[in-house]
Amino acid sequence: MGAREAIQIENTLQEGKRAERFSLDLDHIGPGEKRRLYEFMHRHGPGNGKMIFLPVDQGLEHGPSDFFPNPPSVDFEFQLNLAEEGGYSGVVCHIGLAEKHFRKFAGRVPLVLKINGKTNIPSAEEAFSPLDATVEDAVRLGADAVGYTMYVGSPRQDEDFLQFMEVRQEARKFGIPVIMWSYPRGKFADKIHGGRDSLAMVDYAARVANELGAHVVKLNLPKAPKEGRYDPKGPFKRYNDCLDLTQEDELRMVVQSAGRTGVLVSGGSKISDEDLLNKARVCLDAGVDGLIFGRNMWQRKYQDALLITKEIKKLMLKY
Amino acid sequence: MGAREAIQIENTLQEGKRAERFSLDLDHIGPGEKRRLYEFMHRHGPGNGKMIFLPVDQGLEHGPSDFFPNPPSVDFEFQLNLAEEGGYSGVVCHIGLAEKHFRKFAGRVPLVLKINGKTNIPSAEEAFSPLDATVEDAVRLGADAVGYTMYVGSPRQDEDFLQFMEVRQEARKFGIPVIMWSYPRGKFADKIHGGRDSLAMVDYAARVANELGAHVVKLNLPKAPKEGRYDPKGPFKRYNDCLDLTQEDELRMVVQSAGRTGVLVSGGSKISDEDLLNKARVCLDAGVDGLIFGRNMWQRKYQDALLITKEIKKLMLKY
Amino acid sequence: MGAREAIQIENTLQEGKRAERFSLDLDHIGPGEKRRLYEFMHRHGPGNGKMIFLPVDQGLEHGPSDFFPNPPSVDFEFQLNLAEEGGYSGVVCHIGLAEKHFRKFAGRVPLVLKINGKTNIPSAEEAFSPLDATVEDAVRLGADAVGYTMYVGSPRQDEDFLQFMEVRQEARKFGIPVIMWSYPRGKFADKIHGGRDSLAMVDYAARVANELGAHVVKLNLPKAPKEGRYDPKGPFKRYNDCLDLTQEDELRMVVQSAGRTGVLVSGGSKISDEDLLNKARVCLDAGVDGLIFGRNMWQRKYQDALLITKEIKKLMLKY
Amino acid sequence: MGAREAIQIENTLQEGKRAERFSLDLDHIGPGEKRRLYEFMHRHGPGNGKMIFLPVDQGLEHGPSDFFPNPPSVDFEFQLNLAEEGGYSGVVCHIGLAEKHFRKFAGRVPLVLKINGKTNIPSAEEAFSPLDATVEDAVRLGADAVGYTMYVGSPRQDEDFLQFMEVRQEARKFGIPVIMWSYPRGKFADKIHGGRDSLAMVDYAARVANELGAHVVKLNLPKAPKEGRYDPKGPFKRYNDCLDLTQEDELRMVVQSAGRTGVLVSGGSKISDEDLLNKARVCLDAGVDGLIFGRNMWQRKYQDALLITKEIKKLMLKY
Amino acid sequence: MGAREAIQIENTLQEGKRAERFSLDLDHIGPGEKRRLYEFMHRHGPGNGKMIFLPVDQGLEHGPSDFFPNPPSVDFEFQLNLAEEGGYSGVVCHIGLAEKHFRKFAGRVPLVLKINGKTNIPSAEEAFSPLDATVEDAVRLGADAVGYTMYVGSPRQDEDFLQFMEVRQEARKFGIPVIMWSYPRGKFADKIHGGRDSLAMVDYAARVANELGAHVVKLNLPKAPKEGRYDPKGPFKRYNDCLDLTQEDELRMVVQSAGRTGVLVSGGSKISDEDLLNKARVCLDAGVDGLIFGRNMWQRKYQDALLITKEIKKLMLKY
């Protein structure tokens, strides 16, 4: 059976029913999780259940030179103002910025506290992001979710699974939703199995988030495998059937692998207005639950960022 | 003494008594364990004490492409419906799927919560599956057992033993049975001692589960050693006496090594209906306590899977 | 956009406002933190909010030969007397010296208890400083802050993040300010990304302290990258725009990356009076919140150290 | 001074007194330890204070092929029946066998719960046996002692010391005696210092058990060093004076190194009746407190094992 | 400034005051610590505040062949009798010997419980001594101090610092003094920086004990660097000024680096009576607080050991 056929079939279950996807009515969304996700999905952002987040963790993950293209963005006030005026579902940042800046905006802009991270100075061959904050920090600060980076397939994946398990259990205790940044990474994913952004790896990352118990997963858009195809004897050989899929169809597969887990797609490095809107459209057509665009927003000047935000939100309202 | 002779003798103890095997009447099966195992052995499945499980952990262990041969299977509802309609002893899945899907089927389909796992992206040379859930998660969700993967012989076996010990103790506290996926794995098992599926390794895996305190062990069918024989100076040289045993006799040895531990045999990758029924017959003839067939079921279309399920259950009723 | 332009723009936010910097009025400075920082900023030191510290951790970090140029300095009484008579904001030392010497000066000289450290006997390729004391030790001894060394970018950075998180949370429990010695270190920082003192690394270190939640960060003055420039394909390539900046402008960038985190600059190895005063002036012009000069003070004879201390404090009062 | 002279002198202390050895009257044998050791030393076994144990941990340590020479032995009932009928001081097994088989024999056969172990699939170069049960498990099951394997000299010896310390403290809390399997192991012991069974290594192992606080130590009989002598510049060069000692004198030295720690000698792989009785005689002449013979017993047919057991017990009564 | 000049100057602080050294009147000596140190300094030993200890940890650290030169010494009674009759400040041993032998001598001979250790079978390149007992064990046994071995500069120094911190805190809770065996060790100290016994390394070790919070430090006598001098570009180049110092002056420097920490000097391997007395004189002249002589005592016959003990104590009374 070809991949294209698979896609079509995947859209239907036996007896023609579609698989149920992410919503506030799912069994595992308790009252605490629902009350907090409601902020992102209905009280902020476009308001129709779709989410749009403004992440500001790049200063830690990439270093301050990510702010060079738009120097005022080095001050988190820039993004907090943009999130409020632009009506984002929420901002995402680490504990230090949250403690030093969030109180002024509390109640007006929802917060996702990113609770693990790293710098990009060491090699990524054995990537692992240790906790730099806890779910209790998030509760204390009034955050409406925690963000967690899982490096799927890294040689240190085992530590990541354990660390995530504790976060998941702690979050459940407090009714805090967990958003997993699910990123294929490490020497095996990067060098052997098509590269971190290949469909096989991104699809797997979606499933990992689903099976480990994330409420929402943040994914990158899948790309062609680095060598043009997958090892025909390797564990991901079946993805060679998918080499001619459109990016939208690839993303649709990924969304199905995420199952009842909400899907956010990240923006990556800065692209033009037109490309960004196209990217948003592809994602929404493929059925994602939200967008999480950082550098593509705050590397623009403030008014430009506001304008493109409005256009994207307008587009989101069509879904 | 030859292996064949050993087999015959192993079937009898001194004074002609057979070794006692797995049952609900064993001393170490407390009321909690019995009440839960009863679900698998008598209230569901064929109902005569034999068990048949439908595992759905392949999305985590192998990635989503395991669902490509039968696209609707990507949605766990497919397997839950199949388990209910087919009358399986239970389904097996990880925490994320259990939280997102199980409530609807609770009471109608028993659940085995698989509480550790990994992806197959990293090398298996130092295999280790970290916990992704706890026994308390299983209790909370109403699971009737926990599943645990032990990589016997891995260089990280020491961490596995310790992790399992804590699971065993926690499970005992709550009266939850523990099913051990006992898999020889790692560079020593794979490259030196006949390979992960050789009789020597599978036989050892059965004994490890027995000695470490599992209630039930899941094993793969033993195969010939990779190089055709075992190192005549190595620690497993005595298995060279077993090179001409039938698979059924090999499995019978393995069952004896498991002692009073229940034995489930897995189905592995998909095979034809006839081969699958033969495999089931060999296992049951060798005295196993149950079957655990995943891909062989849900990689078939729904009605085909139902049909073969019925045939296997009919066969099981003869034992 | 060139780096010079970036600097100018970074000084202003949208609508011409400057980014708010470190002060006792920030939201995250609770009553305990404020009461203790007040000691450093207003009751001791120049008294105008700027801080000047006398660190004595070199005996542990470098060994006793740092005291050879001025032998009486091997006895911590030398520095405690100097700190009291010279009116420093505080002294910095490890637990052993604090327990053995501080009681006599308690109330007259504030104490920063340095709670992690190491010797310089092992290689620095995988640098990590373990705790040698806890926040509770600091509370018990009446210290007004804890000092913590973070080796940014070290291969063991993950352990450092976790260890720091626990320190941060414990410190918050007791209202104790945390001063982070934020030092790029380890084989990646030293050999690939311009060296531990390059602008890219120091700038990153400032941001790490900011995002991980330090109240104050101690930094080294940035220098030119070791190879003269940064890898034009590496993650820090944008810093090649900064190669012709003055040290003061470089430091200004770093201060902006620290955001609302107080910035202290260290003195390094001993230099002449004139060079030291110039260094202080550059730092203060760039907007730092304080100076932390150790060897440059106590490797001078007592009266010489007193004199230069007075000159530096006089200079600080101009800011 | 030659080794032979040393042996003679070691037998006497100053003023001609012999060193006090293991007994129930030693200061560190509390009421709980005494009550339990009494079972082994007086209520079971020969009854004169000497002990004889039947260990059944080889299924875990070596794999099931240790049972091939006498197939009924794969069922732990074989050994339990033998231990009861033969009147052993106790049986030794891991948690799984204890939970599944011991209840029927409780009160009639004392149990030593072996609480750590490993398989022999991985390399022994960095040997370490993790816990697979706890002292609390032993108390719950009514075991009269715990057994612990220490790999003396392994590169992971540090983990072993720590793990043992916790076992020792926990055992003391419950008054449970600790029997240490003290085995030189790992690349340094095996390749550099004469091999794991050399006198130098076994003597050291005896002292380690003594100094770390074991009540009883299980040792292998010392053999000649692998290269015929010890490195004349190495740390064990003094043992070159012992190269012509008889095995009995070597064992006598080892017993002295064990001090007030009870000494058990293991039987190793199966040997003839005559050799086994000789071995027992050498051990008893050298002053050991007991024997622990596994494969040499249960690799014999049941009646043969009973017979040789009786002969050995008869021999023990002469000491 | 030359090293010789440094020595002279180090003896005086500003205004001609000498640095205060170890005594029972120091601020950090609480009532529990004072009451116990008093035993060593005034109730036992010479009685004038100087201490002399008899250590018996060589059986664990070096193996039983250390007892060959004087076979009765293998029984700890030998040393306990010697300590009582000779009037030592205390004996030093590990938990096993303490539990098995100390009760008889309790009240008559003070005990230092050595709470970490290792064998010398593994390589010392990454030396680390794990705990084999706890401070609570020491309190329970009536020990008057705990002994802890720190391997300064080892690649595993970070684990050592953390482990020591916990010991220090636990000891403080119970008012138990901590004696640190501060030994430069590991591949960096041994191969690069002059060797483990060079002045630079021993001086550093003294400072580490001082800064980490030991009450008393045990050091080896410094020797010339292994290559005749220190790397002139390395971190210890300043010690090249000390190459022509006498051993007494070197030790005097080390004592100054120890500050208010008591200093004990070890005897090392056995030397002649005359050399031993000379060694003691050099140490006492240099200002140490005590001696800790093991093999030099108990490798002598009992009466010889008593005699030399008396001579050394007589000598100590002159200081």
mmCIF file with all atom_site columns, N, CA, C and O in Angstrom, chain D residues 214-239:
data_model
loop_
_atom_site.group_PDB
_atom_site.id
_atom_site.type_symbol
_atom_site.label_atom_id
_atom_site.label_alt_id
_atom_site.label_comp_id
_atom_site.label_asym_id
_atom_site.label_entity_id
_atom_site.label_seq_id
_atom_site.pdbx_PDB_ins_code
_atom_site.Cartn_x
_atom_site.Cartn_y
_atom_site.Cartn_z
_atom_site.occupancy
_atom_site.B_iso_or_equiv
_atom_site.pdbx_formal_charge
_atom_site.auth_seq_id
_atom_site.auth_comp_id
_atom_site.auth_asym_id
_atom_site.auth_atom_id
_atom_site.pdbx_PDB_model_num
ATOM 1   N N  . ALA D 1 214 ? 30.557 -6.960  57.677 1.00 0.00 ? 214 ALA D N  1
ATOM 2   C CA . ALA D 1 214 ? 29.780 -8.186  57.484 1.00 0.00 ? 214 ALA D CA 1
ATOM 3   C C  . ALA D 1 214 ? 29.848 -9.037  58.741 1.00 0.00 ? 214 ALA D C  1
ATOM 4   O O  . ALA D 1 214 ? 30.851 -9.013  59.459 1.00 0.00 ? 214 ALA D O  1
ATOM 5   N N  . HIS D 1 215 ? 28.782 -9.815  59.001 1.00 0.00 ? 215 HIS D N  1
ATOM 6   C CA . HIS D 1 215 ? 28.836 -10.769 60.106 1.00 0.00 ? 215 HIS D CA 1
ATOM 7   C C  . HIS D 1 215 ? 29.544 -12.045 59.667 1.00 0.00 ? 215 HIS D C  1
ATOM 8   O O  . HIS D 1 215 ? 30.264 -12.661 60.451 1.00 0.00 ? 215 HIS D O  1
ATOM 9   N N  . VAL D 1 216 ? 29.287 -12.438 58.445 1.00 0.00 ? 216 VAL D N  1
ATOM 10  C CA . VAL D 1 216 ? 29.838 -13.672 57.903 1.00 0.00 ? 216 VAL D CA 1
ATOM 11  C C  . VAL D 1 216 ? 30.304 -13.362 56.486 1.00 0.00 ? 216 VAL D C  1
ATOM 12  O O  . VAL D 1 216 ? 29.709 -12.538 55.803 1.00 0.00 ? 216 VAL D O  1
ATOM 13  N N  . VAL D 1 217 ? 31.403 -14.003 56.069 1.00 0.00 ? 217 VAL D N  1
ATOM 14  C CA . VAL D 1 217 ? 31.878 -13.781 54.699 1.00 0.00 ? 217 VAL D CA 1
ATOM 15  C C  . VAL D 1 217 ? 32.009 -15.122 53.987 1.00 0.00 ? 217 VAL D C  1
ATOM 16  O O  . VAL D 1 217 ? 32.429 -16.117 54.566 1.00 0.00 ? 217 VAL D O  1
ATOM 17  N N  . LYS D 1 218 ? 31.584 -15.116 52.736 1.00 0.00 ? 218 LYS D N  1
ATOM 18  C CA . LYS D 1 218 ? 31.729 -16.291 51.874 1.00 0.00 ? 218 LYS D CA 1
ATOM 19  C C  . LYS D 1 218 ? 32.899 -16.036 50.935 1.00 0.00 ? 218 LYS D C  1
ATOM 20  O O  . LYS D 1 218 ? 32.957 -15.016 50.248 1.00 0.00 ? 218 LYS D O  1
ATOM 21  N N  . LEU D 1 219 ? 33.841 -16.982 50.931 1.00 0.00 ? 219 LEU D N  1
ATOM 22  C CA . LEU D 1 219 ? 35.062 -16.805 50.147 1.00 0.00 ? 219 LEU D CA 1
ATOM 23  C C  . LEU D 1 219 ? 35.313 -18.030 49.274 1.00 0.00 ? 219 LEU D C  1
ATOM 24  O O  . LEU D 1 219 ? 34.840 -19.132 49.582 1.00 0.00 ? 219 LEU D O  1
ATOM 25  N N  . ASN D 1 220 ? 36.071 -17.824 48.224 1.00 0.00 ? 220 ASN D N  1
ATOM 26  C CA . ASN D 1 220 ? 36.547 -18.958 47.440 1.00 0.00 ? 220 ASN D CA 1
ATOM 27  C C  . ASN D 1 220 ? 37.890 -19.417 48.001 1.00 0.00 ? 220 ASN D C  1
ATOM 28  O O  . ASN D 1 220 ? 38.617 -18.638 48.624 1.00 0.00 ? 220 ASN D O  1
ATOM 29  N N  . LEU D 1 221 ? 38.228 -20.680 47.756 1.00 0.00 ? 221 LEU D N  1
ATOM 30  C CA . LEU D 1 221 ? 39.533 -21.163 48.176 1.00 0.00 ? 221 LEU D CA 1
ATOM 31  C C  . LEU D 1 221 ? 40.618 -20.460 47.384 1.00 0.00 ? 221 LEU D C  1
ATOM 32  O O  . LEU D 1 221 ? 40.534 -20.355 46.159 1.00 0.00 ? 221 LEU D O  1
ATOM 33  N N  . PRO D 1 222 ? 41.677 -19.952 48.049 1.00 0.00 ? 222 PRO D N  1
ATOM 34  C CA . PRO D 1 222 ? 42.747 -19.277 47.304 1.00 0.00 ? 222 PRO D CA 1
ATOM 35  C C  . PRO D 1 222 ? 43.545 -20.247 46.429 1.00 0.00 ? 222 PRO D C  1
ATOM 36  O O  . PRO D 1 222 ? 43.703 -21.420 46.766 1.00 0.00 ? 222 PRO D O  1
ATOM 37  N N  . LYS D 1 223 ? 44.034 -19.723 45.324 1.00 0.00 ? 223 LYS D N  1
ATOM 38  C CA . LYS D 1 223 ? 44.859 -20.492 44.387 1.00 0.00 ? 223 LYS D CA 1
ATOM 39  C C  . LYS D 1 223 ? 46.151 -19.727 44.122 1.00 0.00 ? 223 LYS D C  1
ATOM 40  O O  . LYS D 1 223 ? 46.303 -18.570 44.514 1.00 0.00 ? 223 LYS D O  1
ATOM 41  N N  . ALA D 1 224 ? 47.051 -20.385 43.386 1.00 0.00 ? 224 ALA D N  1
ATOM 42  C CA . ALA D 1 224 ? 48.298 -19.716 43.011 1.00 0.00 ? 224 ALA D CA 1
ATOM 43  C C  . ALA D 1 224 ? 47.996 -18.550 42.079 1.00 0.00 ? 224 ALA D C  1
ATOM 44  O O  . ALA D 1 224 ? 47.017 -18.578 41.335 1.00 0.00 ? 224 ALA D O  1
ATOM 45  N N  . PRO D 1 225 ? 48.820 -17.499 42.111 1.00 0.00 ? 225 PRO D N  1
ATOM 46  C CA . PRO D 1 225 ? 48.590 -16.365 41.204 1.00 0.00 ? 225 PRO D CA 1
ATOM 47  C C  . PRO D 1 225 ? 48.740 -16.797 39.745 1.00 0.00 ? 225 PRO D C  1
ATOM 48  O O  . PRO D 1 225 ? 49.496 -17.710 39.431 1.00 0.00 ? 225 PRO D O  1
ATOM 49  N N  . LYS D 1 226 ? 47.995 -16.137 38.876 1.00 0.00 ? 226 LYS D N  1
ATOM 50  C CA . LYS D 1 226 ? 47.900 -16.572 37.482 1.00 0.00 ? 226 LYS D CA 1
ATOM 51  C C  . LYS D 1 226 ? 49.247 -16.617 36.758 1.00 0.00 ? 226 LYS D C  1
ATOM 52  O O  . LYS D 1 226 ? 49.499 -17.504 35.951 1.00 0.00 ? 226 LYS D O  1
ATOM 53  N N  . GLU D 1 227 ? 50.099 -15.654 37.017 1.00 0.00 ? 227 GLU D N  1
ATOM 54  C CA . GLU D 1 227 ? 51.391 -15.625 36.331 1.00 0.00 ? 227 GLU D CA 1
ATOM 55  C C  . GLU D 1 227 ? 52.456 -16.375 37.140 1.00 0.00 ? 227 GLU D C  1
ATOM 56  O O  . GLU D 1 227 ? 53.652 -16.268 36.851 1.00 0.00 ? 227 GLU D O  1
ATOM 57  N N  . GLY D 1 228 ? 52.045 -17.074 38.173 1.00 0.00 ? 228 GLY D N  1
ATOM 58  C CA . GLY D 1 228 ? 53.008 -17.819 38.975 1.00 0.00 ? 228 GLY D CA 1
ATOM 59  C C  . GLY D 1 228 ? 53.563 -17.022 40.139 1.00 0.00 ? 228 GLY D C  1
ATOM 60  O O  . GLY D 1 228 ? 54.072 -17.576 41.111 1.00 0.00 ? 228 GLY D O  1
ATOM 61  N N  . ARG D 1 229 ? 53.502 -15.719 40.039 1.00 0.00 ? 229 ARG D N  1
ATOM 62  C CA . ARG D 1 229 ? 53.958 -14.868 41.146 1.00 0.00 ? 229 ARG D CA 1
ATOM 63  C C  . ARG D 1 229 ? 53.292 -13.502 41.007 1.00 0.00 ? 229 ARG D C  1
ATOM 64  O O  . ARG D 1 229 ? 52.632 -13.210 39.982 1.00 0.00 ? 229 ARG D O  1
ATOM 65  N N  . TYR D 1 230 ? 53.505 -12.651 41.995 1.00 0.00 ? 230 TYR D N  1
ATOM 66  C CA . TYR D 1 230 ? 52.940 -11.300 41.984 1.00 0.00 ? 230 TYR D CA 1
ATOM 67  C C  . TYR D 1 230 ? 53.982 -10.324 41.463 1.00 0.00 ? 230 TYR D C  1
ATOM 68  O O  . TYR D 1 230 ? 55.186 -10.550 41.597 1.00 0.00 ? 230 TYR D O  1
ATOM 69  N N  . ASP D 1 231 ? 53.520 -9.231  40.925 1.00 0.00 ? 231 ASP D N  1
ATOM 70  C CA . ASP D 1 231 ? 54.410 -8.169  40.454 1.00 0.00 ? 231 ASP D CA 1
ATOM 71  C C  . ASP D 1 231 ? 55.330 -7.751  41.604 1.00 0.00 ? 231 ASP D C  1
ATOM 72  O O  . ASP D 1 231 ? 54.855 -7.254  42.636 1.00 0.00 ? 231 ASP D O  1
ATOM 73  N N  . PRO D 1 232 ? 56.645 -7.931  41.444 1.00 0.00 ? 232 PRO D N  1
ATOM 74  C CA . PRO D 1 232 ? 57.558 -7.633  42.561 1.00 0.00 ? 232 PRO D CA 1
ATOM 75  C C  . PRO D 1 232 ? 57.634 -6.147  42.909 1.00 0.00 ? 232 PRO D C  1
ATOM 76  O O  . PRO D 1 232 ? 58.206 -5.783  43.937 1.00 0.00 ? 232 PRO D O  1
ATOM 77  N N  . LYS D 1 233 ? 57.060 -5.283  42.071 1.00 0.00 ? 233 LYS D N  1
ATOM 78  C CA . LYS D 1 233 ? 57.012 -3.854  42.409 1.00 0.00 ? 233 LYS D CA 1
ATOM 79  C C  . LYS D 1 233 ? 55.593 -3.410  42.755 1.00 0.00 ? 233 LYS D C  1
ATOM 80  O O  . LYS D 1 233 ? 55.354 -2.227  43.020 1.00 0.00 ? 233 LYS D O  1
ATOM 81  N N  . GLY D 1 234 ? 54.664 -4.315  42.681 1.00 0.00 ? 234 GLY D N  1
ATOM 82  C CA . GLY D 1 234 ? 53.267 -3.951  42.895 1.00 0.00 ? 234 GLY D CA 1
ATOM 83  C C  . GLY D 1 234 ? 52.893 -3.951  44.361 1.00 0.00 ? 234 GLY D C  1
ATOM 84  O O  . GLY D 1 234 ? 53.691 -4.332  45.234 1.00 0.00 ? 234 GLY D O  1
ATOM 85  N N  . PRO D 1 235 ? 51.677 -3.558  44.657 1.00 0.00 ? 235 PRO D N  1
ATOM 86  C CA . PRO D 1 235 ? 51.253 -3.421  46.049 1.00 0.00 ? 235 PRO D CA 1
ATOM 87  C C  . PRO D 1 235 ? 51.116 -4.759  46.786 1.00 0.00 ? 235 PRO D C  1
ATOM 88  O O  . PRO D 1 235 ? 50.983 -4.768  48.008 1.00 0.00 ? 235 PRO D O  1
ATOM 89  N N  . PHE D 1 236 ? 51.176 -5.875  46.044 1.00 0.00 ? 236 PHE D N  1
ATOM 90  C CA . PHE D 1 236 ? 50.960 -7.171  46.693 1.00 0.00 ? 236 PHE D CA 1
ATOM 91  C C  . PHE D 1 236 ? 52.211 -8.045  46.652 1.00 0.00 ? 236 PHE D C  1
ATOM 92  O O  . PHE D 1 236 ? 52.152 -9.257  46.776 1.00 0.00 ? 236 PHE D O  1
ATOM 93  N N  . LYS D 1 237 ? 53.362 -7.388  46.504 1.00 0.00 ? 237 LYS D N  1
ATOM 94  C CA . LYS D 1 237 ? 54.625 -8.110  46.352 1.00 0.00 ? 237 LYS D CA 1
ATOM 95  C C  . LYS D 1 237 ? 54.936 -9.004  47.555 1.00 0.00 ? 237 LYS D C  1
ATOM 96  O O  . LYS D 1 237 ? 55.578 -10.028 47.407 1.00 0.00 ? 237 LYS D O  1
ATOM 97  N N  . ARG D 1 238 ? 54.455 -8.631  48.743 1.00 0.00 ? 238 ARG D N  1
ATOM 98  C CA . ARG D 1 238 ? 54.775 -9.451  49.914 1.00 0.00 ? 238 ARG D CA 1
ATOM 99  C C  . ARG D 1 238 ? 54.193 -10.856 49.808 1.00 0.00 ? 238 ARG D C  1
ATOM 100 O O  . ARG D 1 238 ? 54.646 -11.765 50.490 1.00 0.00 ? 238 ARG D O  1
ATOM 101 N N  . TYR D 1 239 ? 53.161 -11.035 48.988 1.00 0.00 ? 239 TYR D N  1
ATOM 102 C CA . TYR D 1 239 ? 52.581 -12.375 48.850 1.00 0.00 ? 239 TYR D CA 1
ATOM 103 C C  . TYR D 1 239 ? 53.505 -13.323 48.101 1.00 0.00 ? 239 TYR D C  1
ATOM 104 O O  . TYR D 1 239 ? 53.251 -14.522 48.062 1.00 0.00 ? 239 TYR D O  1
#
